Coordinates of N, CA, C and O in Angstrom, one line a residue:
M28 N 22.3 147.1 9.1 CA 22.9 147.4 10.4 C 22.3 148.8 10.8 O 22.3 149.7 10.1
T29 N 21.9 148.8 12.1 CA 21.4 150.0 12.6 C 22.5 151.0 12.9 O 23.6 150.7 13.1
A30 N 22.1 152.3 13.0 CA 23.0 153.3 13.3 C 23.7 153.1 14.7 O 24.9 153.4 14.9
R31 N 22.9 152.7 15.6 CA 23.4 152.4 17.0 C 24.5 151.3 17.0 O 25.5 151.4 17.6
R32 N 24.2 150.3 16.2 CA 25.1 149.2 16.1 C 26.4 149.6 15.4 O 27.5 149.2 15.8
A33 N 26.3 150.4 14.4 CA 27.4 150.9 13.6 C 28.3 151.8 14.5 O 29.5 151.7 14.5
L34 N 27.6 152.6 15.3 CA 28.4 153.5 16.3 C 29.1 152.6 17.3 O 30.3 152.9 17.6
K35 N 28.5 151.6 17.8 CA 29.2 150.7 18.8 C 30.4 150.0 18.1 O 31.5 149.9 18.7
W36 N 30.2 149.6 16.9 CA 31.3 148.9 16.2 C 32.5 149.8 15.9 O 33.6 149.5 16.1
T37 N 32.1 151.1 15.5 CA 33.2 152.1 15.2 C 33.9 152.4 16.5 O 35.1 152.5 16.5
A38 N 33.2 152.6 17.6 CA 33.8 153.0 18.9 C 34.7 151.8 19.3 O 35.8 152.0 19.9
G39 N 34.3 150.6 19.2 CA 35.1 149.4 19.5 C 36.4 149.4 18.7 O 37.4 149.1 19.2
L40 N 36.2 149.6 17.4 CA 37.4 149.6 16.5 C 38.4 150.7 16.9 O 39.6 150.5 17.1
L41 N 37.9 151.9 17.2 CA 38.8 153.0 17.6 C 39.4 152.7 19.0 O 40.6 153.0 19.2
G42 N 38.7 152.2 19.9 CA 39.2 151.8 21.2 C 40.3 150.8 21.0 O 41.3 150.8 21.7
G43 N 40.1 149.8 20.1 CA 41.2 148.8 19.9 C 42.4 149.4 19.3 O 43.5 149.0 19.7
V44 N 42.3 150.4 18.4 CA 43.5 151.0 17.8 C 44.2 151.8 18.9 O 45.4 151.8 19.0
V45 N 43.5 152.5 19.8 CA 44.1 153.3 20.9 C 44.8 152.3 21.8 O 46.0 152.6 22.2
V46 N 44.2 151.2 22.2 CA 44.8 150.3 23.1 C 46.1 149.7 22.5 O 47.1 149.6 23.1
L47 N 46.0 149.3 21.2 CA 47.2 148.8 20.5 C 48.3 149.8 20.4 O 49.5 149.5 20.7
G48 N 48.0 151.1 20.1 CA 49.0 152.1 20.0 C 49.6 152.4 21.4 O 50.8 152.5 21.5
A49 N 48.8 152.4 22.4 CA 49.3 152.7 23.8 C 50.2 151.5 24.2 O 51.3 151.7 24.8
G50 N 49.8 150.3 23.8 CA 50.6 149.1 24.2 C 52.0 149.1 23.5 O 53.0 148.8 24.0
G51 N 52.0 149.6 22.2 CA 53.2 149.7 21.5 C 54.2 150.7 22.1 O 55.4 150.5 22.2
I52 N 53.6 151.9 22.5 CA 54.4 152.9 23.2 C 55.0 152.4 24.5 O 56.2 152.6 24.8
V53 N 54.2 151.7 25.3 CA 54.7 151.1 26.5 C 55.7 150.1 26.3 O 56.8 150.1 26.9
A54 N 55.5 149.2 25.3 CA 56.5 148.2 24.9 C 57.8 148.8 24.5 O 58.9 148.4 24.9
L55 N 57.8 149.9 23.7 CA 59.0 150.5 23.2 C 59.7 151.2 24.3 O 60.9 151.1 24.5
T56 N 59.0 151.9 25.2 CA 59.6 152.6 26.3 C 60.2 151.5 27.3 O 61.4 151.7 27.7
Y57 N 59.6 150.4 27.5 CA 60.1 149.4 28.4 C 61.4 148.8 27.7 O 62.4 148.5 28.4
A58 N 61.3 148.5 26.4 CA 62.5 147.9 25.7 C 63.7 148.8 25.8 O 64.8 148.3 26.1
L59 N 63.5 150.1 25.7 CA 64.7 151.0 25.8 C 65.1 151.1 27.2 O 66.3 151.1 27.5
D60 N 64.2 151.3 28.1 CA 64.6 151.4 29.5 C 65.2 150.1 30.1 O 66.1 150.1 30.9
A61 N 64.8 149.0 29.5 CA 65.4 147.7 30.0 C 66.7 147.4 29.2 O 67.4 146.4 29.5
G62 N 67.1 148.2 28.3 CA 68.3 148.0 27.6 C 68.3 147.0 26.4 O 69.3 146.7 25.8
A63 N 67.1 146.7 26.0 CA 66.9 145.7 24.9 C 67.4 146.2 23.6 O 67.9 145.5 22.7
L64 N 67.3 147.5 23.3 CA 67.8 148.1 22.1 C 69.2 148.7 22.1 O 69.7 149.1 21.1
T65 N 69.8 148.7 23.3 CA 71.1 149.2 23.5 C 72.1 148.5 22.5 O 72.9 149.2 21.9
P66 N 72.1 147.2 22.4 CA 73.1 146.6 21.4 C 72.9 147.0 20.0 O 73.9 147.2 19.3
R67 N 71.6 147.3 19.6 CA 71.4 147.8 18.2 C 71.9 149.2 18.1 O 72.5 149.6 17.0
I68 N 71.7 150.1 19.1 CA 72.2 151.4 19.0 C 73.7 151.4 19.0 O 74.4 152.1 18.2
L69 N 74.4 150.6 19.8 CA 75.8 150.5 19.8 C 76.3 150.0 18.5 O 77.3 150.5 18.0
A70 N 75.7 149.0 17.9 CA 76.1 148.5 16.6 C 76.0 149.6 15.5 O 76.9 149.8 14.7
A71 N 75.0 150.5 15.6 CA 74.8 151.6 14.6 C 75.9 152.6 14.8 O 76.5 153.1 13.8
I72 N 76.3 152.9 16.1 CA 77.3 153.9 16.3 C 78.7 153.3 15.8 O 79.5 154.0 15.2
E73 N 78.9 152.1 16.1 CA 80.2 151.5 15.7 C 80.3 151.3 14.2 O 81.4 151.5 13.7
A74 N 79.2 151.0 13.5 CA 79.2 151.0 12.1 C 79.4 152.3 11.5 O 80.1 152.5 10.5
A75 N 78.9 153.4 12.1 CA 79.0 154.7 11.5 C 80.4 155.3 11.8 O 80.8 156.2 11.0
T76 N 81.0 155.0 12.9 CA 82.3 155.6 13.2 C 83.5 154.7 13.0 O 84.6 155.2 12.9
G77 N 83.3 153.4 13.0 CA 84.4 152.4 12.9 C 85.1 152.3 14.3 O 86.2 151.8 14.3
R78 N 84.5 152.8 15.3 CA 85.1 152.7 16.7 C 84.1 152.0 17.7 O 82.9 152.1 17.5
A79 N 84.7 151.5 18.7 CA 84.0 150.8 19.8 C 83.3 151.9 20.6 O 83.9 153.0 20.8
A80 N 82.1 151.6 21.1 CA 81.4 152.6 21.9 C 80.8 151.9 23.1 O 80.6 150.7 23.1
T81 N 80.5 152.6 24.2 CA 79.7 152.1 25.3 C 78.6 153.0 25.7 O 78.7 154.2 25.4
L82 N 77.5 152.5 26.2 CA 76.4 153.3 26.6 C 76.0 152.8 28.0 O 75.9 151.6 28.2
G83 N 75.7 153.8 28.9 CA 75.1 153.4 30.1 C 73.6 153.3 30.0 O 73.1 152.6 29.1
Q84 N 72.8 154.0 30.8 CA 71.4 154.0 30.7 C 70.9 154.7 29.5 O 71.3 155.8 29.2
V85 N 70.0 154.1 28.7 CA 69.3 154.7 27.6 C 67.8 154.7 27.8 O 67.2 153.7 28.2
S86 N 67.2 155.8 27.7 CA 65.7 155.9 27.9 C 65.1 156.8 26.8 O 65.8 157.6 26.1
I87 N 63.8 156.7 26.6 CA 63.1 157.4 25.6 C 61.9 158.0 26.2 O 61.2 157.4 27.0
G88 N 61.6 159.2 25.8 CA 60.3 159.9 26.2 C 59.5 160.1 24.9 O 60.0 160.7 23.9
L89 N 58.4 159.5 24.8 CA 57.6 159.6 23.6 C 56.6 160.8 23.6 O 56.2 161.3 24.7
G90 N 56.3 161.2 22.5 CA 55.3 162.4 22.3 C 55.5 163.0 21.0 O 56.0 162.3 20.1
L91 N 55.0 164.2 20.8 CA 55.1 164.9 19.5 C 56.6 165.2 19.2 O 56.9 165.3 18.0
T92 N 57.4 165.3 20.2 CA 58.9 165.4 19.9 C 59.6 164.4 20.8 O 59.9 164.6 22.0
P93 N 59.8 163.2 20.2 CA 60.4 162.1 21.0 C 61.8 162.5 21.5 O 62.5 163.3 20.9
R94 N 62.1 162.1 22.7 CA 63.4 162.4 23.4 C 64.1 161.2 23.8 O 63.6 160.3 24.4
V95 N 65.4 161.1 23.3 CA 66.3 160.0 23.7 C 67.3 160.5 24.7 O 67.9 161.6 24.4
T96 N 67.5 159.9 25.8 CA 68.4 160.3 26.8 C 69.4 159.2 27.0 O 69.0 158.0 27.1
I97 N 70.7 159.5 27.0 CA 71.8 158.6 27.2 C 72.7 159.0 28.3 O 73.1 160.2 28.4
E98 N 73.0 158.2 29.2 CA 73.9 158.5 30.4 C 75.2 157.7 30.2 O 75.2 156.5 29.8
D99 N 76.3 158.3 30.5 CA 77.6 157.6 30.5 C 78.0 156.9 29.2 O 78.0 155.7 29.2
A100 N 78.2 157.7 28.2 CA 78.6 157.1 26.9 C 80.1 157.4 26.7 O 80.7 158.4 27.1
T101 N 80.7 156.4 25.9 CA 82.1 156.7 25.5 C 82.3 156.3 24.1 O 81.5 155.4 23.5
L102 N 83.3 156.8 23.4 CA 83.7 156.5 22.1 C 85.2 156.3 22.1 O 85.9 157.2 22.5
A103 N 85.6 155.1 21.5 CA 87.0 154.8 21.6 C 87.9 155.7 20.7 O 87.4 156.3 19.8
N104 N 89.1 155.9 21.2 CA 90.1 156.7 20.4 C 90.8 155.8 19.4 O 90.6 154.6 19.4
L105 N 91.6 156.4 18.6 CA 92.5 155.6 17.7 C 93.5 154.8 18.4 O 93.9 155.3 19.5
P106 N 93.9 153.7 17.9 CA 95.0 153.0 18.6 C 96.3 153.9 18.6 O 96.6 154.6 17.7
G107 N 96.9 153.9 19.8 CA 98.1 154.8 19.9 C 97.8 156.2 20.4 O 98.7 157.0 20.4
G108 N 96.5 156.4 20.7 CA 96.1 157.7 21.2 C 96.6 158.0 22.6 O 97.0 157.1 23.3
A109 N 96.4 159.2 23.1 CA 96.9 159.6 24.4 C 96.1 158.9 25.5 O 96.6 158.7 26.6
R110 N 94.8 158.5 25.2 CA 94.0 157.8 26.2 C 93.1 156.8 25.4 O 92.9 157.0 24.2
P111 N 92.5 155.9 26.1 CA 91.7 154.9 25.3 C 90.4 155.5 24.7 O 90.0 155.0 23.7
E112 N 89.8 156.5 25.4 CA 88.5 157.1 24.8 C 88.8 158.4 24.2 O 89.4 159.3 24.8
M113 N 88.2 158.6 23.0 CA 88.3 159.9 22.4 C 87.3 160.8 23.1 O 87.5 162.0 23.3
A114 N 86.1 160.3 23.5 CA 85.1 161.1 24.1 C 84.4 160.3 25.2 O 84.2 159.1 25.1
R115 N 84.1 161.0 26.3 CA 83.3 160.5 27.4 C 82.2 161.6 27.6 O 82.5 162.8 27.7
I116 N 81.0 161.1 27.6 CA 79.8 162.0 27.8 C 79.0 161.5 29.0 O 78.5 160.4 29.0
R117 N 78.8 162.4 30.0 CA 78.1 162.0 31.2 C 76.6 161.9 30.9 O 75.9 161.0 31.3
H118 N 76.1 162.9 30.1 CA 74.6 163.0 29.9 C 74.4 163.6 28.5 O 75.0 164.7 28.2
M119 N 73.5 163.0 27.7 CA 73.1 163.5 26.4 C 71.7 163.3 26.2 O 71.1 162.3 26.5
E120 N 71.0 164.4 25.7 CA 69.6 164.3 25.4 C 69.3 164.8 24.0 O 69.8 165.9 23.7
A121 N 68.6 164.1 23.2 CA 68.3 164.5 21.9 C 66.8 164.5 21.6 O 66.1 163.5 21.9
N122 N 66.3 165.7 21.2 CA 64.9 165.8 20.8 C 64.8 165.6 19.3 O 65.4 166.3 18.6
L123 N 63.9 164.7 18.9 CA 63.7 164.4 17.5 C 62.5 165.0 17.0 O 61.5 165.1 17.6
A124 N 62.5 165.4 15.7 CA 61.3 165.8 15.0 C 60.6 164.6 14.5 O 61.1 163.7 13.9
L125 N 59.3 164.5 14.8 CA 58.5 163.3 14.5 C 58.2 163.2 13.0 O 58.4 162.0 12.5
W126 N 57.9 164.2 12.3 CA 57.6 164.0 10.9 C 58.7 163.4 10.0 O 58.4 162.5 9.3
P127 N 59.9 163.9 10.1 CA 61.0 163.2 9.4 C 61.2 161.7 9.7 O 61.5 160.9 8.9
L128 N 61.0 161.4 11.0 CA 61.1 160.0 11.4 C 60.1 159.1 10.7 O 60.4 158.0 10.3
L129 N 58.9 159.6 10.5 CA 57.8 158.9 9.8 C 58.2 158.6 8.3 O 57.8 157.6 7.7
S130 N 59.1 159.5 7.7 CA 59.5 159.3 6.4 C 60.9 158.6 6.3 O 61.4 158.4 5.2
G131 N 61.4 158.2 7.4 CA 62.7 157.4 7.4 C 63.9 158.3 7.6 O 65.0 157.8 7.6
D132 N 63.8 159.6 7.7 CA 64.9 160.5 8.0 C 65.0 160.8 9.5 O 64.1 160.5 10.2
I133 N 66.1 161.4 9.8 CA 66.4 161.7 11.2 C 66.7 163.2 11.3 O 67.6 163.7 10.7
A134 N 65.9 163.9 12.1 CA 66.1 165.3 12.3 C 66.1 165.6 13.8 O 65.1 165.4 14.5
F135 N 67.2 166.1 14.3 CA 67.3 166.4 15.8 C 67.0 167.9 15.9 O 67.6 168.7 15.3
N136 N 65.9 168.2 16.6 CA 65.6 169.6 16.9 C 66.7 170.2 17.8 O 67.1 171.4 17.6
R137 N 67.1 169.4 18.8 CA 68.0 169.9 19.8 C 68.8 168.7 20.3 O 68.2 167.7 20.6
I138 N 70.1 168.9 20.5 CA 70.9 167.9 21.2 C 71.6 168.7 22.3 O 72.2 169.7 22.1
A139 N 71.4 168.2 23.5 CA 72.1 168.8 24.7 C 73.1 167.8 25.3 O 72.7 166.7 25.6
I140 N 74.3 168.3 25.4 CA 75.4 167.4 26.0 C 75.9 168.1 27.2 O 76.2 169.3 27.2
E141 N 76.0 167.3 28.3 CA 76.5 167.8 29.6 C 77.6 166.9 30.1 O 77.4 165.7 30.1
G142 N 78.6 167.5 30.6 CA 79.7 166.7 31.2 C 80.5 165.9 30.2 O 80.9 164.8 30.5
A143 N 80.8 166.5 29.0 CA 81.6 165.8 28.0 C 83.1 166.1 28.2 O 83.5 167.2 28.6
D144 N 83.9 165.1 27.9 CA 85.3 165.3 27.9 C 85.8 164.7 26.6 O 85.8 163.5 26.4
I145 N 86.1 165.6 25.6 CA 86.4 165.2 24.2 C 87.9 165.6 23.9 O 88.3 166.7 24.1
L146 N 88.6 164.6 23.5 CA 90.0 164.8 23.1 C 90.2 164.7 21.6 O 89.9 163.7 21.0
L147 N 90.6 165.8 21.0 CA 90.8 165.8 19.6 C 92.4 165.8 19.4 O 93.0 166.8 19.9
E148 N 92.9 164.8 18.8 CA 94.3 164.7 18.6 C 94.7 164.1 17.3 O 93.9 163.4 16.7
Q149 N 96.0 164.3 17.0 CA 96.6 163.7 15.8 C 97.8 162.8 16.2 O 98.6 163.2 17.0
R150 N 97.9 161.7 15.5 CA 99.0 160.8 15.8 C 100.2 161.4 15.0 O 100.1 162.3 14.2
A151 N 101.4 160.9 15.3 CA 102.6 161.4 14.6 C 102.6 161.3 13.1 O 103.1 162.1 12.4
D152 N 101.8 160.3 12.6 CA 101.7 160.1 11.1 C 100.7 161.1 10.5 O 100.4 161.1 9.3
G153 N 100.0 162.0 11.4 CA 99.1 162.9 10.9 C 97.6 162.5 10.9 O 96.7 163.2 10.6
T154 N 97.4 161.2 11.3 CA 96.0 160.7 11.3 C 95.3 161.4 12.5 O 95.7 161.3 13.6
A155 N 94.1 162.0 12.2 CA 93.3 162.6 13.2 C 92.3 161.7 13.8 O 91.7 160.9 13.0
N156 N 92.1 161.8 15.1 CA 91.1 160.9 15.7 C 89.6 161.3 15.4 O 88.7 160.6 15.7
W157 N 89.4 162.5 14.9 CA 88.1 163.0 14.5 C 87.7 162.6 13.1 O 86.6 162.8 12.6
D158 N 88.6 161.9 12.4 CA 88.4 161.4 11.0 C 87.9 159.9 11.2 O 88.6 159.0 11.4
F159 N 86.6 159.8 11.0 CA 85.9 158.5 11.2 C 85.9 157.7 9.9 O 85.7 158.3 8.9
H160 N 86.0 156.4 10.0 CA 85.9 155.5 8.9 C 84.8 154.5 9.1 O 85.0 153.5 9.9
P161 N 83.6 154.7 8.6 CA 82.5 153.8 8.8 C 82.9 152.4 8.3 O 83.7 152.2 7.4
T162 N 82.3 151.4 9.0 CA 82.5 150.0 8.6 C 81.8 149.8 7.3 O 80.6 150.2 7.2
P163 N 82.5 149.3 6.3 CA 81.8 149.2 5.0 C 80.7 148.1 5.0 O 80.8 147.1 5.7
R164 N 79.6 148.4 4.3 CA 78.5 147.5 4.2 C 78.8 146.6 3.0 O 79.4 147.0 2.0
D165 N 78.2 145.4 3.0 CA 78.3 144.5 1.9 C 77.3 145.0 0.9 O 76.1 144.8 1.1
S166 N 77.8 145.6 -0.2 CA 76.8 146.1 -1.2 C 76.6 145.1 -2.3 O 75.5 145.2 -3.0
A167 N 77.5 144.2 -2.6 CA 77.3 143.2 -3.6 C 76.7 141.9 -2.9 O 77.2 141.5 -1.9
P168 N 75.7 141.3 -3.6 CA 75.2 140.0 -3.0 C 76.3 138.9 -3.0 O 77.0 138.8 -4.0
A169 N 76.4 138.2 -2.0 CA 77.4 137.1 -1.9 C 76.9 135.9 -2.6 O 76.0 135.3 -2.3
A170 N 77.7 135.6 -3.7 CA 77.5 134.4 -4.5 C 76.0 134.1 -4.8 O 75.5 133.1 -4.5
A171 N 75.4 135.1 -5.5 CA 74.0 134.9 -5.8 C 73.9 134.0 -7.0 O 74.6 134.1 -8.0
G172 N 73.2 132.9 -6.8 CA 73.0 131.9 -7.9 C 71.9 132.3 -8.8 O 71.2 133.3 -8.6
P173 N 71.6 131.4 -9.8 CA 70.5 131.7 -10.7 C 69.2 131.7 -10.0 O 69.0 130.8 -9.1
G174 N 68.4 132.7 -10.3 CA 67.0 132.7 -9.6 C 67.1 133.4 -8.3 O 66.0 133.5 -7.6
T175 N 68.2 133.8 -7.8 CA 68.4 134.4 -6.5 C 68.3 135.9 -6.7 O 69.1 136.5 -7.4
P176 N 67.3 136.6 -6.1 CA 67.2 138.0 -6.3 C 68.3 138.8 -5.7 O 68.7 138.4 -4.6
A177 N 68.9 139.8 -6.3 CA 69.9 140.6 -5.7 C 69.3 141.4 -4.6 O 68.2 141.9 -4.7
T178 N 70.0 141.6 -3.5 CA 69.5 142.4 -2.4 C 69.7 143.8 -2.8 O 70.7 144.3 -3.2
A179 N 68.6 144.6 -2.6 CA 68.6 146.0 -2.9 C 69.3 146.7 -1.8 O 69.2 146.5 -0.6
E180 N 70.2 147.7 -2.1 CA 70.9 148.5 -1.2 C 69.9 149.5 -0.5 O 69.1 150.1 -1.2
R181 N 70.0 149.6 0.8 CA 69.1 150.5 1.5 C 69.5 151.9 1.2 O 70.6 152.3 1.1
P182 N 68.5 152.8 1.0 CA 68.8 154.2 0.8 C 69.4 154.8 2.0 O 69.1 154.4 3.2
R183 N 70.2 155.7 1.8 CA 70.9 156.4 3.0 C 69.8 157.4 3.6 O 69.1 158.0 2.9
R184 N 69.9 157.4 4.9 CA 69.0 158.3 5.6 C 69.6 159.7 5.7 O 70.8 159.8 5.9
R185 N 68.8 160.7 5.6 CA 69.2 162.1 5.8 C 69.2 162.4 7.3 O 68.3 162.0 8.0
I186 N 70.2 163.1 7.8 CA 70.3 163.5 9.2 C 70.4 165.0 9.2 O 71.3 165.5 8.5
A187 N 69.6 165.6 10.0 CA 69.7 167.1 10.2 C 69.8 167.4 11.7 O 69.1 166.7 12.5
I188 N 70.5 168.4 12.0 CA 70.7 168.8 13.4 C 70.4 170.3 13.5 O 71.0 171.1 12.8
G189 N 69.5 170.6 14.4 CA 69.1 172.0 14.6 C 70.1 172.7 15.5 O 71.0 173.4 15.1
V190 N 70.0 172.5 16.8 CA 70.8 173.2 17.8 C 71.5 172.2 18.7 O 71.0 171.2 19.0
V191 N 72.8 172.5 19.0 CA 73.6 171.7 19.9 C 74.0 172.5 21.0 O 74.7 173.6 20.8
N192 N 73.7 172.1 22.2 CA 74.1 172.8 23.5 C 75.1 172.0 24.2 O 74.8 170.8 24.5
I193 N 76.2 172.5 24.5 CA 77.3 171.8 25.3 C 77.5 172.6 26.5 O 77.9 173.7 26.4
T194 N 77.3 171.9 27.7 CA 77.5 172.6 29.0 C 78.4 171.8 29.8 O 78.5 170.5 29.7
N195 N 79.2 172.5 30.8 CA 80.0 171.8 31.7 C 80.9 170.7 31.1 O 81.0 169.6 31.6
S196 N 81.5 171.1 30.0 CA 82.3 170.1 29.2 C 83.7 170.7 28.9 O 84.0 171.9 29.0
R197 N 84.5 169.8 28.4 CA 85.9 170.2 28.0 C 86.2 169.5 26.6 O 86.0 168.3 26.5
I198 N 86.7 170.3 25.7 CA 87.2 169.8 24.4 C 88.7 170.2 24.4 O 89.0 171.4 24.4
S199 N 89.5 169.2 24.2 CA 91.0 169.4 24.2 C 91.5 169.2 22.8 O 91.2 168.2 22.2
L200 N 92.5 170.0 22.4 CA 93.2 169.9 21.1 C 94.6 170.1 21.4 O 95.1 171.3 21.3
P201 N 95.4 169.1 21.9 CA 96.8 169.3 22.2 C 97.6 169.6 21.0 O 97.2 169.3 19.8
D202 N 98.8 170.2 21.2 CA 99.7 170.5 20.0 C 100.2 169.2 19.4 O 100.5 168.2 20.1

């Protein structure tokens, strides 16, 4: 193979990788903007807190520090609480560190919350609404027969948060 032909082949391969990468970024951005991933995000929030949640517009900005923006989110309160939602958030933006994402961990460089109304309260029995109970995962395989491999439990992801900015918001803790 001549050097010129090898150079053309290498340039074509690199061009293909760039086109595929750009296509993936466009597809991911479109999926988030179109709401395709919103049900998965809601399921993760509900599994982590044991509470129902709602999300309005969800969008992502890709780059060296990916940014997730959520508009009009709510998190349900405990049954018997003073109001149906424990938290209402008008706007939230989270900047993620890219390197931890590549290794399966989640690190927020910055979380900015604007227009939140958060109610922290305790019921008469002393149960606090800020005490979350994640939905338990099935850790044991269901009726595994002979020759059926046991499902490996997924490792827990580490989550780190750098800075949290809360503006134009209210946090209430009634007596």
